Short mmCIF file of C-alpha atoms in Angstrom, two decimals:
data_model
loop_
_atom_site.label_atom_id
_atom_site.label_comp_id
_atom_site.label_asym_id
_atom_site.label_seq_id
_atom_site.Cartn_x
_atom_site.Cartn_y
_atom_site.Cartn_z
CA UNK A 1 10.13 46.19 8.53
CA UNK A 2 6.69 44.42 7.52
CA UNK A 3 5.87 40.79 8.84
CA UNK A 4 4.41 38.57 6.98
CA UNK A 5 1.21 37.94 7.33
CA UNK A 6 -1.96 35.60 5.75
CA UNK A 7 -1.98 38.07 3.15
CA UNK A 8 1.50 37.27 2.10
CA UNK A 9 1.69 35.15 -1.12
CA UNK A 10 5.04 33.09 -0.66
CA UNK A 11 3.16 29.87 -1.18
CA UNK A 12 1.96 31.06 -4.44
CA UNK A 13 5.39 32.57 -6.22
CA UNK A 14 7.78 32.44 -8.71
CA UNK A 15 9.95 34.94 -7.12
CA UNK A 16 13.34 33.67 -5.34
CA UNK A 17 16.54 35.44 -3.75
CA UNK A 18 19.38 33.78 -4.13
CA UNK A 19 22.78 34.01 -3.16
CA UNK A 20 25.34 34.06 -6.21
CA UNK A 21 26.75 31.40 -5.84
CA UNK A 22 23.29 29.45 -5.63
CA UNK A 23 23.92 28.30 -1.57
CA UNK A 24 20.82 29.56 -0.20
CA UNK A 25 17.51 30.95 -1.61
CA UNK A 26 14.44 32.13 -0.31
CA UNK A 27 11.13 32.44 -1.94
CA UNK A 28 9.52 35.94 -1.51
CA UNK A 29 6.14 37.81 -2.66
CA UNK A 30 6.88 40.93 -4.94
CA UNK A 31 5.40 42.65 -1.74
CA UNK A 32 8.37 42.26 0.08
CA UNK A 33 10.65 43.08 -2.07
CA UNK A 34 9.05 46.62 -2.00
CA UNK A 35 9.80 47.04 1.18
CA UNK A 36 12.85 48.47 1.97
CA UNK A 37 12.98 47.00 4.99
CA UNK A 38 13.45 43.53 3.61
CA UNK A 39 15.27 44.53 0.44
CA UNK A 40 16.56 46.80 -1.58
CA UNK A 41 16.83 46.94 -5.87
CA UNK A 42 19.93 47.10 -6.93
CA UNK A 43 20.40 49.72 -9.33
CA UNK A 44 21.65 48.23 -13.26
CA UNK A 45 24.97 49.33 -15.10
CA UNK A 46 23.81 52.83 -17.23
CA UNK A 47 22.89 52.18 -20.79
CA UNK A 48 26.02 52.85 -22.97
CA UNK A 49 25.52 56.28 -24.34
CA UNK A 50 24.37 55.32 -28.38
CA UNK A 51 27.22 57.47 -31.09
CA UNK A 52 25.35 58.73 -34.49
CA UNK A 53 27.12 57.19 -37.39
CA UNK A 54 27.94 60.78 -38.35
CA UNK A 55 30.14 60.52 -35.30
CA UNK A 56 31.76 57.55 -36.31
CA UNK A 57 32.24 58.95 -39.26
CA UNK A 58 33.56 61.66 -38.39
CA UNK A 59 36.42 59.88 -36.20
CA UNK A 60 37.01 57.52 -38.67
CA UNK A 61 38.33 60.61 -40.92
CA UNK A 62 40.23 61.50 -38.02
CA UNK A 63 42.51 58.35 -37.55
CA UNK A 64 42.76 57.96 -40.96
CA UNK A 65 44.30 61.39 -41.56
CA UNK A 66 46.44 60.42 -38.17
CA UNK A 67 47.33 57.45 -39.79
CA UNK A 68 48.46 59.09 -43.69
CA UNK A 69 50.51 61.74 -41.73
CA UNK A 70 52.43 58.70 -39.65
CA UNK A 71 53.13 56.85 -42.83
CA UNK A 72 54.19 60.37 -45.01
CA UNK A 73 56.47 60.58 -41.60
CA UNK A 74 57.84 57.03 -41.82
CA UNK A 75 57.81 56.59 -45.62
CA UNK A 76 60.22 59.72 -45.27
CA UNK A 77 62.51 58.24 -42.55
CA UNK A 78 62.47 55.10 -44.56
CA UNK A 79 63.86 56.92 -47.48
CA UNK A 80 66.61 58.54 -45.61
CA UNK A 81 67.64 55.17 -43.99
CA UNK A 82 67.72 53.50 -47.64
CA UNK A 83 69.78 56.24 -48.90
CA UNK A 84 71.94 55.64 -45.55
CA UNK A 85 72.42 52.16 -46.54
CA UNK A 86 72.34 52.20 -51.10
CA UNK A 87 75.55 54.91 -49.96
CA UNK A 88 77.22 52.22 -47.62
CA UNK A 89 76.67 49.57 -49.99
CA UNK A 90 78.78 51.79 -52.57
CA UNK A 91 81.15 51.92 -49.98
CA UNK A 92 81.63 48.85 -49.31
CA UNK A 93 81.77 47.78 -52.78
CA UNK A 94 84.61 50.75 -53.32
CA UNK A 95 86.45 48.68 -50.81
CA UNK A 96 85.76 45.38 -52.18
CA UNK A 97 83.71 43.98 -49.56
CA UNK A 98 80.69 43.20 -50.68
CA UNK A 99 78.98 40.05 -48.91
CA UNK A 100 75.72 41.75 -47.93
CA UNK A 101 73.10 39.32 -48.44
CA UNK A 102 69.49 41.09 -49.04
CA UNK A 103 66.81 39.64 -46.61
CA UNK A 104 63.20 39.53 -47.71
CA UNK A 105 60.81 41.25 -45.48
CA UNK A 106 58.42 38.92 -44.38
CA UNK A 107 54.52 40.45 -45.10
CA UNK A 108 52.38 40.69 -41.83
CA UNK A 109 48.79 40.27 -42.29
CA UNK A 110 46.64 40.73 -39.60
CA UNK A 111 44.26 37.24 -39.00
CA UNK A 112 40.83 38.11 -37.51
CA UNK A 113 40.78 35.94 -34.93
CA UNK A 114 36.95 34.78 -34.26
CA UNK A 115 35.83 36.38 -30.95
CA UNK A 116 34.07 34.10 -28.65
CA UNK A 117 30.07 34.87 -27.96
CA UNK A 118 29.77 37.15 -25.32
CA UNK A 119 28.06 35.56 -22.21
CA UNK A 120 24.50 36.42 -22.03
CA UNK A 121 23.45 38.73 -19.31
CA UNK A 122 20.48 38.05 -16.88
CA UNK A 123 17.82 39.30 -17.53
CA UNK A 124 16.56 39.52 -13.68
CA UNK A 125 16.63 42.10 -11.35
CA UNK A 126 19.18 41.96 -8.67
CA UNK A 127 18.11 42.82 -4.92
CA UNK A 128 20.21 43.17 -1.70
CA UNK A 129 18.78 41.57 1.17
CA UNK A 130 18.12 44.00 4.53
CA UNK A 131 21.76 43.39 6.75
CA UNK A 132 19.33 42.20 9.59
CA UNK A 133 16.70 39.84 7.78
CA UNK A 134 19.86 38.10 6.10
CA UNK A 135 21.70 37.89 9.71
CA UNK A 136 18.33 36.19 10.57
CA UNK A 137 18.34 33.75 7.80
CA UNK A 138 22.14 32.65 8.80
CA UNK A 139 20.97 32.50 12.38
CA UNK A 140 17.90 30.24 11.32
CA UNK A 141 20.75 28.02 9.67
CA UNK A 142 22.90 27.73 12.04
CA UNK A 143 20.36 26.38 14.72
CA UNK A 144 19.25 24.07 12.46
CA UNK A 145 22.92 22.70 11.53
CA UNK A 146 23.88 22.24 15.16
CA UNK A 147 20.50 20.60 16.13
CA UNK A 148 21.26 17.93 13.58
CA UNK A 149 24.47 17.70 14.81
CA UNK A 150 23.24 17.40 18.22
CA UNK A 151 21.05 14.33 17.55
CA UNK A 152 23.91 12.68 15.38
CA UNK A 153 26.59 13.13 18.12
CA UNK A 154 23.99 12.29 21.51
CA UNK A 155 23.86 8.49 20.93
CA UNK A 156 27.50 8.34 21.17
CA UNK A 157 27.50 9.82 24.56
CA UNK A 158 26.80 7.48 27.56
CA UNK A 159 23.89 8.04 29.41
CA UNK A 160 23.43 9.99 32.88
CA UNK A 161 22.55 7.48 36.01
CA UNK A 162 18.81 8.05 37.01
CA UNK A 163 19.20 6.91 40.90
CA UNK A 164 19.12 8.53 43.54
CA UNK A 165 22.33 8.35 45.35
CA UNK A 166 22.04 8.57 49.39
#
């Protein structure tokens, strides 16, 4: 773990930690954060592996074949089940009962539904701080809460005689 020293630049930098929630910073030279002591880069998320069009292509031909052989499939049943009913209808009608009442199928169309922005990423690099230098920086925190605390709650207490009692 390196110290800092007068040849530290912390004065002079642009560089802050922060927690992610923004509750505590700390302003660092690009020295430190080489030093794996202090922190450590965390790695990014791997590049999404790029797909030639060819590919896509290539897929595309794929579902869409998928996709004919579904409808031959249904188109098929639907025929069977309209046969089904056109020979119940002439049942029906045999019989005398005919109140069937045709219902219009209602088109679906699919509505492209806008798709909100995607949130930009940062563009930073993200760094974990050493265990023991952030267990320091809590520590640090800590004194400094209760010694305010300290003078806020000491004038409330009475004061301790000063005589000597014989």
């Amino acid at each position: 773990m390196s110290t800092i020293n007068e040849d530290c630049e912390t004065l002079q930098t642009a560089t802050v930690l922060a927690t992610p929630d923004v509750v505590d910073f700390l302003y660092t030279c690009d020295t430190h954060l080489t030093d794996p002591g202090f922190a450590t880069l965390v790695p990014s998320e791997p590049a999404k592996p790029q797909i030639s069009s060819e590919e896509i292509e290539r897929i595309k031909k794929e579902y869409e074949e998928k996709q004919k052989g579904k409808k031959g499939k249904e188109d098929a049943k639907k025929k069977e089940s309209e046969k089904d009913k056109e020979k119940e209808k002439d049942e029906k009608k045999d019989k005398g009962d005919s109140k069937t009442v045709a219902v219009p199928k209602k088109a679906t169309s699919p509505t492209a539904a806008p798709t909100p922005p995607a949130p930009s990423t940062p563009s930073h690099q993200k760094y974990t701080l050493h265990r023991q230098i952030f267990q320091m920086r809590q520590d640090e925190h800590k004194k400094r809460r209760q010694a305010k605390e300290v003078k806020e709650i000491a004038p409330k207490f009475p004061i301790a005689p000063r005589s000597n009692v014989s």
